[in-house]
């Protein structure tokens, strides 16, 4: 079976082809993929501008489908199912991907599979060389979500805890902005942090000892903002004005240390609570090398296996959408739908607590 997947929930247009053998126990393989990121376009505004995002998805989606079909050395007639991100995300952006997928499916006479964006992230490590096995604890750390889940199988997810305010990626991005880094600042903050001291500033570790598996990162941002203003002095103009390079790097390293420590502690608590011996990390923040190093060390102590998506598949992409559809079909939790009518779900919980 050949699944064509389309992702357009936010600021990346992703298209990919994934194939699987319905009779085999082997999980699907990636045949080809293409991605266009809009980050440069949104940078000037300090965040994603939804209308610009939708328009750019319109420009990119068809050329990307052509590119992926060429790279995958097949024709559209060979595609069995068209998958697309149905939510959560920006309504206009989602509609572009959904519209393109439905139009393709109708014209080809093929069915569709609407996919939950977070399920795509969650299953993305199954495309890596070191693919996980069920069951496992999942730490989902994207720009919009921070969740811990018990995952028993495809479609069998139980929410253990989540952020009650900002997501970890959002905290990275907001703190990055405070020290003058462009949107989305997570990766840039992490690079700057390499030159800084993680213990320079004692930023709060919100809810770290709350006894549950929930997160909160809004207070951390406020604390970083207060520290930045203190370093600037009263006359400062602009976000990071007046900070030395050393101060910026120290703020970056201390911010990263606070976020990473909370994520690691809560992941360890989730492993202990569930008794599971496998951790799967997914979402954009999963690309963070300090987070990976600390999780690796903690999991080694617990004799627990830890799996990550390939670096290029941590942030949004079409491969994870095609994969999630393929895994749902292969494991029988989803039947393809007739193409035609569709709706997108900008707000759509994967599991409710
Ligand atoms: O999963 P994703 O592409 O977006 C959502 O579905 O929301 O994740 C994007 C997030 C952004 O907040 C970005 O700053 C963060 O992942 N991110 C990182 C790193 N790379 C991406 N955060 C920390 N360190 C990184 N290396
Ligand atoms: Zn995402």
PDB file of N, CA, C and O in Angstrom, residues 231-289:
ATOM      1  N   UNK A 231      19.276  43.061  34.136  1.00  0.00           N
ATOM      2  CA  UNK A 231      20.590  43.169  33.503  1.00  0.00           C
ATOM      3  C   UNK A 231      20.667  44.412  32.621  1.00  0.00           C
ATOM      4  O   UNK A 231      21.717  45.035  32.480  1.00  0.00           O
ATOM      5  N   UNK A 232      19.530  44.786  32.015  1.00  0.00           N
ATOM      6  CA  UNK A 232      19.497  45.913  31.080  1.00  0.00           C
ATOM      7  C   UNK A 232      19.636  47.258  31.775  1.00  0.00           C
ATOM      8  O   UNK A 232      20.196  48.188  31.216  1.00  0.00           O
ATOM      9  N   UNK A 233      19.082  47.363  32.952  1.00  0.00           N
ATOM     10  CA  UNK A 233      19.024  48.669  33.594  1.00  0.00           C
ATOM     11  C   UNK A 233      17.819  49.429  33.085  1.00  0.00           C
ATOM     12  O   UNK A 233      17.154  48.983  32.153  1.00  0.00           O
ATOM     13  N   UNK A 234      17.510  50.584  33.689  1.00  0.00           N
ATOM     14  CA  UNK A 234      16.247  51.284  33.412  1.00  0.00           C
ATOM     15  C   UNK A 234      16.134  51.890  32.007  1.00  0.00           C
ATOM     16  O   UNK A 234      15.040  52.046  31.501  1.00  0.00           O
ATOM     17  N   UNK A 235      17.269  52.233  31.357  1.00  0.00           N
ATOM     18  CA  UNK A 235      17.158  52.966  30.085  1.00  0.00           C
ATOM     19  C   UNK A 235      17.075  52.095  28.832  1.00  0.00           C
ATOM     20  O   UNK A 235      17.111  52.596  27.722  1.00  0.00           O
ATOM     21  N   UNK A 236      16.981  50.820  29.000  1.00  0.00           N
ATOM     22  CA  UNK A 236      17.107  49.930  27.844  1.00  0.00           C
ATOM     23  C   UNK A 236      15.993  50.130  26.824  1.00  0.00           C
ATOM     24  O   UNK A 236      14.853  50.347  27.163  1.00  0.00           O
ATOM     25  N   UNK A 237      16.372  50.081  25.533  1.00  0.00           N
ATOM     26  CA  UNK A 237      15.402  50.160  24.441  1.00  0.00           C
ATOM     27  C   UNK A 237      15.481  48.838  23.697  1.00  0.00           C
ATOM     28  O   UNK A 237      16.563  48.408  23.321  1.00  0.00           O
ATOM     29  N   UNK A 238      14.359  48.211  23.477  1.00  0.00           N
ATOM     30  CA  UNK A 238      14.384  46.950  22.721  1.00  0.00           C
ATOM     31  C   UNK A 238      14.653  45.766  23.609  1.00  0.00           C
ATOM     32  O   UNK A 238      15.120  45.913  24.730  1.00  0.00           O
ATOM     33  N   UNK A 239      14.359  44.595  23.013  1.00  0.00           N
ATOM     34  CA  UNK A 239      14.300  43.382  23.800  1.00  0.00           C
ATOM     35  C   UNK A 239      15.567  43.026  24.577  1.00  0.00           C
ATOM     36  O   UNK A 239      15.561  42.903  25.789  1.00  0.00           O
ATOM     37  N   UNK A 240      16.711  42.844  23.849  1.00  0.00           N
ATOM     38  CA  UNK A 240      17.920  42.385  24.532  1.00  0.00           C
ATOM     39  C   UNK A 240      18.937  43.517  24.668  1.00  0.00           C
ATOM     40  O   UNK A 240      20.096  43.282  24.981  1.00  0.00           O
ATOM     41  N   UNK A 241      18.501  44.775  24.430  1.00  0.00           N
ATOM     42  CA  UNK A 241      19.436  45.907  24.422  1.00  0.00           C
ATOM     43  C   UNK A 241      20.187  45.989  25.741  1.00  0.00           C
ATOM     44  O   UNK A 241      19.589  45.866  26.813  1.00  0.00           O
ATOM     45  N   UNK A 242      21.468  46.181  25.653  1.00  0.00           N
ATOM     46  CA  UNK A 242      22.261  46.388  26.860  1.00  0.00           C
ATOM     47  C   UNK A 242      22.845  45.117  27.446  1.00  0.00           C
ATOM     48  O   UNK A 242      23.699  45.183  28.325  1.00  0.00           O
ATOM     49  N   UNK A 243      22.455  43.968  26.969  1.00  0.00           N
ATOM     50  CA  UNK A 243      23.029  42.725  27.499  1.00  0.00           C
ATOM     51  C   UNK A 243      24.342  42.407  26.784  1.00  0.00           C
ATOM     52  O   UNK A 243      24.449  42.592  25.568  1.00  0.00           O
ATOM     53  N   UNK A 244      25.331  41.954  27.540  1.00  0.00           N
ATOM     54  CA  UNK A 244      26.575  41.531  26.889  1.00  0.00           C
ATOM     55  C   UNK A 244      26.340  40.139  26.284  1.00  0.00           C
ATOM     56  O   UNK A 244      25.369  39.456  26.633  1.00  0.00           O
ATOM     57  N   UNK A 245      27.272  39.725  25.413  1.00  0.00           N
ATOM     58  CA  UNK A 245      27.170  38.386  24.812  1.00  0.00           C
ATOM     59  C   UNK A 245      27.198  37.303  25.887  1.00  0.00           C
ATOM     60  O   UNK A 245      26.488  36.305  25.815  1.00  0.00           O
ATOM     61  N   UNK A 246      28.031  37.530  26.916  1.00  0.00           N
ATOM     62  CA  UNK A 246      28.139  36.543  28.008  1.00  0.00           C
ATOM     63  C   UNK A 246      26.818  36.447  28.762  1.00  0.00           C
ATOM     64  O   UNK A 246      26.356  35.347  29.083  1.00  0.00           O
ATOM     65  N   UNK A 247      26.211  37.605  29.024  1.00  0.00           N
ATOM     66  CA  UNK A 247      24.928  37.580  29.744  1.00  0.00           C
ATOM     67  C   UNK A 247      23.846  36.867  28.935  1.00  0.00           C
ATOM     68  O   UNK A 247      23.081  36.066  29.473  1.00  0.00           O
ATOM     69  N   UNK A 248      23.822  37.145  27.616  1.00  0.00           N
ATOM     70  CA  UNK A 248      22.810  36.483  26.771  1.00  0.00           C
ATOM     71  C   UNK A 248      23.012  34.965  26.780  1.00  0.00           C
ATOM     72  O   UNK A 248      22.065  34.192  26.889  1.00  0.00           O
ATOM     73  N   UNK A 249      24.272  34.557  26.664  1.00  0.00           N
ATOM     74  CA  UNK A 249      24.560  33.116  26.644  1.00  0.00           C
ATOM     75  C   UNK A 249      24.226  32.479  27.995  1.00  0.00           C
ATOM     76  O   UNK A 249      23.710  31.359  28.054  1.00  0.00           O
ATOM     77  N   UNK A 250      24.503  33.207  29.079  1.00  0.00           N
ATOM     78  CA  UNK A 250      24.178  32.673  30.413  1.00  0.00           C
ATOM     79  C   UNK A 250      22.664  32.536  30.601  1.00  0.00           C
ATOM     80  O   UNK A 250      22.189  31.553  31.170  1.00  0.00           O
ATOM     81  N   UNK A 251      21.912  33.550  30.142  1.00  0.00           N
ATOM     82  CA  UNK A 251      20.448  33.469  30.244  1.00  0.00           C
ATOM     83  C   UNK A 251      19.949  32.273  29.421  1.00  0.00           C
ATOM     84  O   UNK A 251      19.106  31.485  29.874  1.00  0.00           O
ATOM     85  N   UNK A 252      20.513  32.116  28.217  1.00  0.00           N
ATOM     86  CA  UNK A 252      20.094  30.998  27.353  1.00  0.00           C
ATOM     87  C   UNK A 252      20.376  29.661  28.038  1.00  0.00           C
ATOM     88  O   UNK A 252      19.496  28.785  28.102  1.00  0.00           O
ATOM     89  N   UNK A 253      21.578  29.505  28.558  1.00  0.00           N
ATOM     90  CA  UNK A 253      21.958  28.222  29.169  1.00  0.00           C
ATOM     91  C   UNK A 253      21.118  27.941  30.422  1.00  0.00           C
ATOM     92  O   UNK A 253      20.702  26.804  30.664  1.00  0.00           O
ATOM     93  N   UNK A 254      20.849  28.989  31.206  1.00  0.00           N
ATOM     94  CA  UNK A 254      20.074  28.790  32.441  1.00  0.00           C
ATOM     95  C   UNK A 254      18.607  28.485  32.130  1.00  0.00           C
ATOM     96  O   UNK A 254      17.962  27.701  32.831  1.00  0.00           O
ATOM     97  N   UNK A 255      18.079  29.122  31.082  1.00  0.00           N
ATOM     98  CA  UNK A 255      16.692  28.853  30.665  1.00  0.00           C
ATOM     99  C   UNK A 255      16.564  27.403  30.197  1.00  0.00           C
ATOM    100  O   UNK A 255      15.652  26.670  30.606  1.00  0.00           O
ATOM    101  N   UNK A 256      17.492  27.018  29.327  1.00  0.00           N
ATOM    102  CA  UNK A 256      17.459  25.644  28.794  1.00  0.00           C
ATOM    103  C   UNK A 256      17.562  24.625  29.934  1.00  0.00           C
ATOM    104  O   UNK A 256      16.847  23.619  29.957  1.00  0.00           O
ATOM    105  N   UNK A 257      18.435  24.913  30.906  1.00  0.00           N
ATOM    106  CA  UNK A 257      18.632  23.979  32.025  1.00  0.00           C
ATOM    107  C   UNK A 257      17.328  23.799  32.808  1.00  0.00           C
ATOM    108  O   UNK A 257      16.990  22.686  33.227  1.00  0.00           O
ATOM    109  N   UNK A 258      16.593  24.914  33.012  1.00  0.00           N
ATOM    110  CA  UNK A 258      15.340  24.827  33.767  1.00  0.00           C
ATOM    111  C   UNK A 258      14.316  23.976  33.017  1.00  0.00           C
ATOM    112  O   UNK A 258      13.679  23.097  33.601  1.00  0.00           O
ATOM    113  N   UNK A 259      14.163  24.232  31.712  1.00  0.00           N
ATOM    114  CA  UNK A 259      13.168  23.474  30.923  1.00  0.00           C
ATOM    115  C   UNK A 259      13.553  21.993  30.881  1.00  0.00           C
ATOM    116  O   UNK A 259      12.727  21.108  31.116  1.00  0.00           O
ATOM    117  N   UNK A 260      14.833  21.737  30.622  1.00  0.00           N
ATOM    118  CA  UNK A 260      15.290  20.347  30.485  1.00  0.00           C
ATOM    119  C   UNK A 260      15.123  19.592  31.806  1.00  0.00           C
ATOM    120  O   UNK A 260      14.656  18.454  31.830  1.00  0.00           O
ATOM    121  N   UNK A 261      15.461  20.248  32.916  1.00  0.00           N
ATOM    122  CA  UNK A 261      15.371  19.527  34.194  1.00  0.00           C
ATOM    123  C   UNK A 261      13.932  19.100  34.488  1.00  0.00           C
ATOM    124  O   UNK A 261      13.681  17.964  34.908  1.00  0.00           O
ATOM    125  N   UNK A 262      12.984  20.014  34.232  1.00  0.00           N
ATOM    126  CA  UNK A 262      11.577  19.663  34.472  1.00  0.00           C
ATOM    127  C   UNK A 262      11.137  18.510  33.555  1.00  0.00           C
ATOM    128  O   UNK A 262      10.496  17.545  33.998  1.00  0.00           O
ATOM    129  N   UNK A 263      11.505  18.606  32.277  1.00  0.00           N
ATOM    130  CA  UNK A 263      11.085  17.561  31.329  1.00  0.00           C
ATOM    131  C   UNK A 263      11.660  16.197  31.724  1.00  0.00           C
ATOM    132  O   UNK A 263      10.971  15.172  31.666  1.00  0.00           O
ATOM    133  N   UNK A 264      12.923  16.198  32.156  1.00  0.00           N
ATOM    134  CA  UNK A 264      13.572  14.926  32.515  1.00  0.00           C
ATOM    135  C   UNK A 264      12.953  14.357  33.792  1.00  0.00           C
ATOM    136  O   UNK A 264      12.588  13.183  33.861  1.00  0.00           O
ATOM    137  N   UNK A 265      12.796  15.218  34.825  1.00  0.00           N
ATOM    138  CA  UNK A 265      12.228  14.737  36.097  1.00  0.00           C
ATOM    139  C   UNK A 265      10.841  14.132  35.905  1.00  0.00           C
ATOM    140  O   UNK A 265      10.508  13.097  36.462  1.00  0.00           O
ATOM    141  N   UNK A 266      10.016  14.830  35.108  1.00  0.00           N
ATOM    142  CA  UNK A 266       8.639  14.345  34.930  1.00  0.00           C
ATOM    143  C   UNK A 266       8.612  13.071  34.071  1.00  0.00           C
ATOM    144  O   UNK A 266       7.775  12.196  34.289  1.00  0.00           O
ATOM    145  N   UNK A 267       9.526  12.972  33.121  1.00  0.00           N
ATOM    146  CA  UNK A 267       9.582  11.746  32.306  1.00  0.00           C
ATOM    147  C   UNK A 267       9.976  10.570  33.183  1.00  0.00           C
ATOM    148  O   UNK A 267       9.407   9.476  33.076  1.00  0.00           O
ATOM    149  N   UNK A 268      10.949  10.785  34.068  1.00  0.00           N
ATOM    150  CA  UNK A 268      11.378   9.725  34.990  1.00  0.00           C
ATOM    151  C   UNK A 268      10.209   9.331  35.900  1.00  0.00           C
ATOM    152  O   UNK A 268       9.935   8.145  36.114  1.00  0.00           O
ATOM    153  N   UNK A 269       9.480  10.342  36.391  1.00  0.00           N
ATOM    154  CA  UNK A 269       8.332  10.055  37.264  1.00  0.00           C
ATOM    155  C   UNK A 269       7.275   9.241  36.513  1.00  0.00           C
ATOM    156  O   UNK A 269       6.674   8.319  37.068  1.00  0.00           O
ATOM    157  N   UNK A 270       7.062   9.566  35.234  1.00  0.00           N
ATOM    158  CA  UNK A 270       6.070   8.831  34.435  1.00  0.00           C
ATOM    159  C   UNK A 270       6.515   7.383  34.229  1.00  0.00           C
ATOM    160  O   UNK A 270       5.693   6.461  34.276  1.00  0.00           O
ATOM    161  N   UNK A 271       7.817   7.185  34.005  1.00  0.00           N
ATOM    162  CA  UNK A 271       8.325   5.813  33.826  1.00  0.00           C
ATOM    163  C   UNK A 271       8.129   5.014  35.112  1.00  0.00           C
ATOM    164  O   UNK A 271       7.707   3.865  35.092  1.00  0.00           O
ATOM    165  N   UNK A 272       8.438   5.674  36.243  1.00  0.00           N
ATOM    166  CA  UNK A 272       8.283   4.970  37.527  1.00  0.00           C
ATOM    167  C   UNK A 272       6.818   4.666  37.803  1.00  0.00           C
ATOM    168  O   UNK A 272       6.461   3.579  38.227  1.00  0.00           O
ATOM    169  N   UNK A 273       5.951   5.654  37.542  1.00  0.00           N
ATOM    170  CA  UNK A 273       4.518   5.482  37.820  1.00  0.00           C
ATOM    171  C   UNK A 273       3.897   4.355  36.991  1.00  0.00           C
ATOM    172  O   UNK A 273       3.073   3.591  37.471  1.00  0.00           O
ATOM    173  N   UNK A 274       4.313   4.254  35.730  1.00  0.00           N
ATOM    174  CA  UNK A 274       3.707   3.243  34.850  1.00  0.00           C
ATOM    175  C   UNK A 274       4.448   1.909  34.926  1.00  0.00           C
ATOM    176  O   UNK A 274       3.911   0.885  34.490  1.00  0.00           O
ATOM    177  N   UNK A 275       5.699   1.951  35.400  1.00  0.00           N
ATOM    178  CA  UNK A 275       6.507   0.722  35.429  1.00  0.00           C
ATOM    179  C   UNK A 275       7.006   0.323  34.052  1.00  0.00           C
ATOM    180  O   UNK A 275       7.562  -0.758  33.873  1.00  0.00           O
ATOM    181  N   UNK A 276       6.829   1.214  33.061  1.00  0.00           N
ATOM    182  CA  UNK A 276       7.270   0.887  31.696  1.00  0.00           C
ATOM    183  C   UNK A 276       8.774   1.114  31.549  1.00  0.00           C
ATOM    184  O   UNK A 276       9.359   1.957  32.220  1.00  0.00           O
ATOM    185  N   UNK A 277       9.391   0.378  30.655  1.00  0.00           N
ATOM    186  CA  UNK A 277      10.846   0.415  30.499  1.00  0.00           C
ATOM    187  C   UNK A 277      11.261   0.970  29.141  1.00  0.00           C
ATOM    188  O   UNK A 277      12.281   0.595  28.591  1.00  0.00           O
ATOM    189  N   UNK A 278      10.410   1.823  28.583  1.00  0.00           N
ATOM    190  CA  UNK A 278      10.726   2.395  27.280  1.00  0.00           C
ATOM    191  C   UNK A 278      10.153   3.810  27.212  1.00  0.00           C
ATOM    192  O   UNK A 278       9.007   4.030  27.603  1.00  0.00           O
ATOM    193  N   UNK A 279      10.998   4.739  26.759  1.00  0.00           N
ATOM    194  CA  UNK A 279      10.566   6.133  26.609  1.00  0.00           C
ATOM    195  C   UNK A 279      10.723   6.542  25.150  1.00  0.00           C
ATOM    196  O   UNK A 279      11.750   6.246  24.529  1.00  0.00           O
ATOM    197  N   UNK A 280       9.712   7.201  24.620  1.00  0.00           N
ATOM    198  CA  UNK A 280       9.773   7.697  23.247  1.00  0.00           C
ATOM    199  C   UNK A 280       9.581   9.208  23.291  1.00  0.00           C
ATOM    200  O   UNK A 280       8.634   9.701  23.905  1.00  0.00           O
ATOM    201  N   UNK A 281      10.506   9.934  22.698  1.00  0.00           N
ATOM    202  CA  UNK A 281      10.447  11.397  22.713  1.00  0.00           C
ATOM    203  C   UNK A 281      10.058  11.866  21.317  1.00  0.00           C
ATOM    204  O   UNK A 281      10.570  11.341  20.331  1.00  0.00           O
ATOM    205  N   UNK A 282       9.148  12.834  21.222  1.00  0.00           N
ATOM    206  CA  UNK A 282       8.748  13.314  19.899  1.00  0.00           C
ATOM    207  C   UNK A 282       8.412  14.798  19.937  1.00  0.00           C
ATOM    208  O   UNK A 282       8.142  15.341  21.002  1.00  0.00           O
ATOM    209  N   UNK A 283       8.450  15.444  18.776  1.00  0.00           N
ATOM    210  CA  UNK A 283       8.155  16.878  18.678  1.00  0.00           C
ATOM    211  C   UNK A 283       9.435  17.689  18.560  1.00  0.00           C
ATOM    212  O   UNK A 283      10.534  17.190  18.859  1.00  0.00           O
ATOM    213  N   UNK A 284       9.276  18.938  18.153  1.00  0.00           N
ATOM    214  CA  UNK A 284      10.423  19.798  17.846  1.00  0.00           C
ATOM    215  C   UNK A 284      11.475  19.910  18.937  1.00  0.00           C
ATOM    216  O   UNK A 284      12.675  19.879  18.665  1.00  0.00           O
ATOM    217  N   UNK A 285      11.046  20.015  20.195  1.00  0.00           N
ATOM    218  CA  UNK A 285      12.006  20.164  21.304  1.00  0.00           C
ATOM    219  C   UNK A 285      12.822  18.873  21.486  1.00  0.00           C
ATOM    220  O   UNK A 285      13.914  18.900  22.057  1.00  0.00           O
ATOM    221  N   UNK A 286      12.322  17.784  20.950  1.00  0.00           N
ATOM    222  CA  UNK A 286      13.056  16.517  20.986  1.00  0.00           C
ATOM    223  C   UNK A 286      14.368  16.577  20.216  1.00  0.00           C
ATOM    224  O   UNK A 286      15.206  15.684  20.331  1.00  0.00           O
ATOM    225  N   UNK A 287      14.553  17.640  19.423  1.00  0.00           N
ATOM    226  CA  UNK A 287      15.824  17.814  18.702  1.00  0.00           C
ATOM    227  C   UNK A 287      16.894  18.389  19.617  1.00  0.00           C
ATOM    228  O   UNK A 287      18.078  18.389  19.265  1.00  0.00           O
ATOM    229  N   UNK A 288      16.513  18.879  20.782  1.00  0.00           N
ATOM    230  CA  UNK A 288      17.459  19.568  21.669  1.00  0.00           C
ATOM    231  C   UNK A 288      18.507  18.594  22.217  1.00  0.00           C
ATOM    232  O   UNK A 288      18.182  17.596  22.852  1.00  0.00           O
ATOM    233  N   UNK A 289      19.786  18.929  21.985  1.00  0.00           N
ATOM    234  CA  UNK A 289      20.841  17.965  22.319  1.00  0.00           C
ATOM    235  C   UNK A 289      21.068  17.842  23.829  1.00  0.00           C
ATOM    236  O   UNK A 289      21.408  16.766  24.319  1.00  0.00           O
TER     237      UNK A 289
END
